[in-house]
Amino acid sequence: MSDSEDLADLRTGADYQFGPGAGRALFPPDESVTIRRSSGGRPRQVIAGDVDDTPGSSEGDRIVTYGTDGRFTLGELGARRIREAFADPAHRVVVGEESEPFVRDGRNAFAKFVTAADDGIRPGDEVLVVDGDDALFAAGRAELSGAEALAFDSGVAVKVRYGVADGRE
């Protein structure tokens, strides 16, 4: 498959996973991207811009990684694009300010600090961890549904994949 055919398929997959419009938000038609592939030729990572694949070259801005399960995990750029494309509360788990430094540092978001969450979140979904002002702290995998994250007083609500440093908004 060509990169353009793969991008069309990736846009469709993003729309399915995140909702209509996600594919265009993650992979705008007017932006060039680099698709890194597995040894079998399957898309593995999508990176913004044209990236030199020689060893030691810059990684570029990873938009997503396409898992073997057919689901996307968001890079920081992908998380920012989803946040901009979907109005609050979609795909978001809101945590209080007391957990901000920990979550930004890449630590998990615990249910006792969750102040709001998208009702549509299911365990296993890719979610954004934000504050009440919608500032992005992290992205990761929901361990609880949105309702459970609000109701529980203990346990991991979001297994954080990476935190977003201050000043990068």
XYZ file of C-alpha atoms in Angstrom, residues 47-152:
106
model
C 5.414 11.228 12.638
C 4.732 14.837 11.614
C 6.869 16.079 8.740
C 9.515 14.383 6.687
C 11.886 12.562 9.022
C 15.331 11.293 8.144
C 15.377 7.588 9.090
C 19.160 7.316 9.371
C 20.450 6.234 12.790
C 20.969 9.157 15.149
C 18.592 11.460 13.292
C 15.884 13.476 15.036
C 12.723 11.578 15.948
C 10.389 14.376 14.925
C 6.979 14.803 16.539
C 5.235 11.448 16.931
C 1.540 11.814 16.280
C 0.506 8.227 17.016
C 1.714 4.679 17.277
C -0.538 2.119 15.627
C -0.717 -0.978 17.807
C -1.028 -4.582 16.729
C -4.532 -4.495 18.251
C -5.566 -1.876 15.669
C -5.777 0.949 18.208
C -3.800 4.149 18.385
C -1.700 5.364 21.261
C -1.223 9.102 21.154
C 2.082 10.906 21.044
C 2.182 14.352 22.625
C 1.378 16.015 19.299
C -1.525 13.612 18.735
C -2.868 14.309 22.238
C -2.759 18.057 21.590
C -4.589 17.603 18.289
C -7.330 15.487 19.879
C -7.716 18.064 22.662
C -8.119 20.833 20.075
C -10.501 18.832 17.860
C -12.929 17.694 20.567
C -14.666 19.962 23.062
C -14.314 19.328 26.756
C -15.147 16.743 28.251
C -14.550 14.362 25.310
C -11.656 11.938 25.872
C -10.642 13.741 29.062
C -10.058 12.857 32.680
C -9.779 15.987 34.817
C -7.541 15.839 37.893
C -7.069 18.323 40.721
C -4.049 20.576 41.026
C -2.529 18.490 43.846
C -1.764 15.697 41.380
C -0.490 17.937 38.554
C 3.259 17.666 39.276
C 3.063 13.895 39.585
C 1.018 13.346 36.435
C 3.196 15.772 34.452
C 6.146 13.691 35.623
C 4.578 10.608 34.032
C 3.054 9.037 37.124
C -0.398 7.475 37.005
C -3.559 9.473 37.691
C -5.420 8.084 40.687
C -9.202 8.012 41.042
C -9.213 9.938 44.322
C -7.884 13.021 42.470
C -10.312 12.843 39.523
C -12.743 15.778 39.557
C -14.483 15.125 36.210
C -14.384 12.600 33.385
C -16.026 11.937 30.052
C -18.985 9.573 30.610
C -18.077 7.789 27.382
C -14.660 6.620 28.599
C -14.333 2.856 28.876
C -11.435 0.905 30.389
C -8.699 0.574 27.774
C -9.540 3.835 25.976
C -6.801 6.292 25.091
C -7.468 9.438 27.158
C -6.077 12.863 27.949
C -5.371 13.917 31.522
C -6.109 17.620 31.953
C -6.887 20.169 34.645
C -10.085 22.189 35.045
C -8.794 24.740 32.501
C -8.149 21.966 29.923
C -4.345 22.247 30.199
C -2.831 18.959 29.027
C -0.893 17.100 31.737
C -0.537 13.652 30.185
C -1.977 10.958 27.945
C -2.507 7.330 28.715
C -4.853 4.364 28.947
C -8.009 4.512 31.058
C -8.101 1.789 33.680
C -11.616 2.735 34.799
C -14.697 4.001 33.014
C -15.414 7.713 33.306
C -18.142 7.072 35.884
C -15.918 4.719 37.914
C -13.042 7.208 37.888
C -15.358 9.722 39.539
C -16.982 7.290 41.951
C -13.938 5.407 43.269
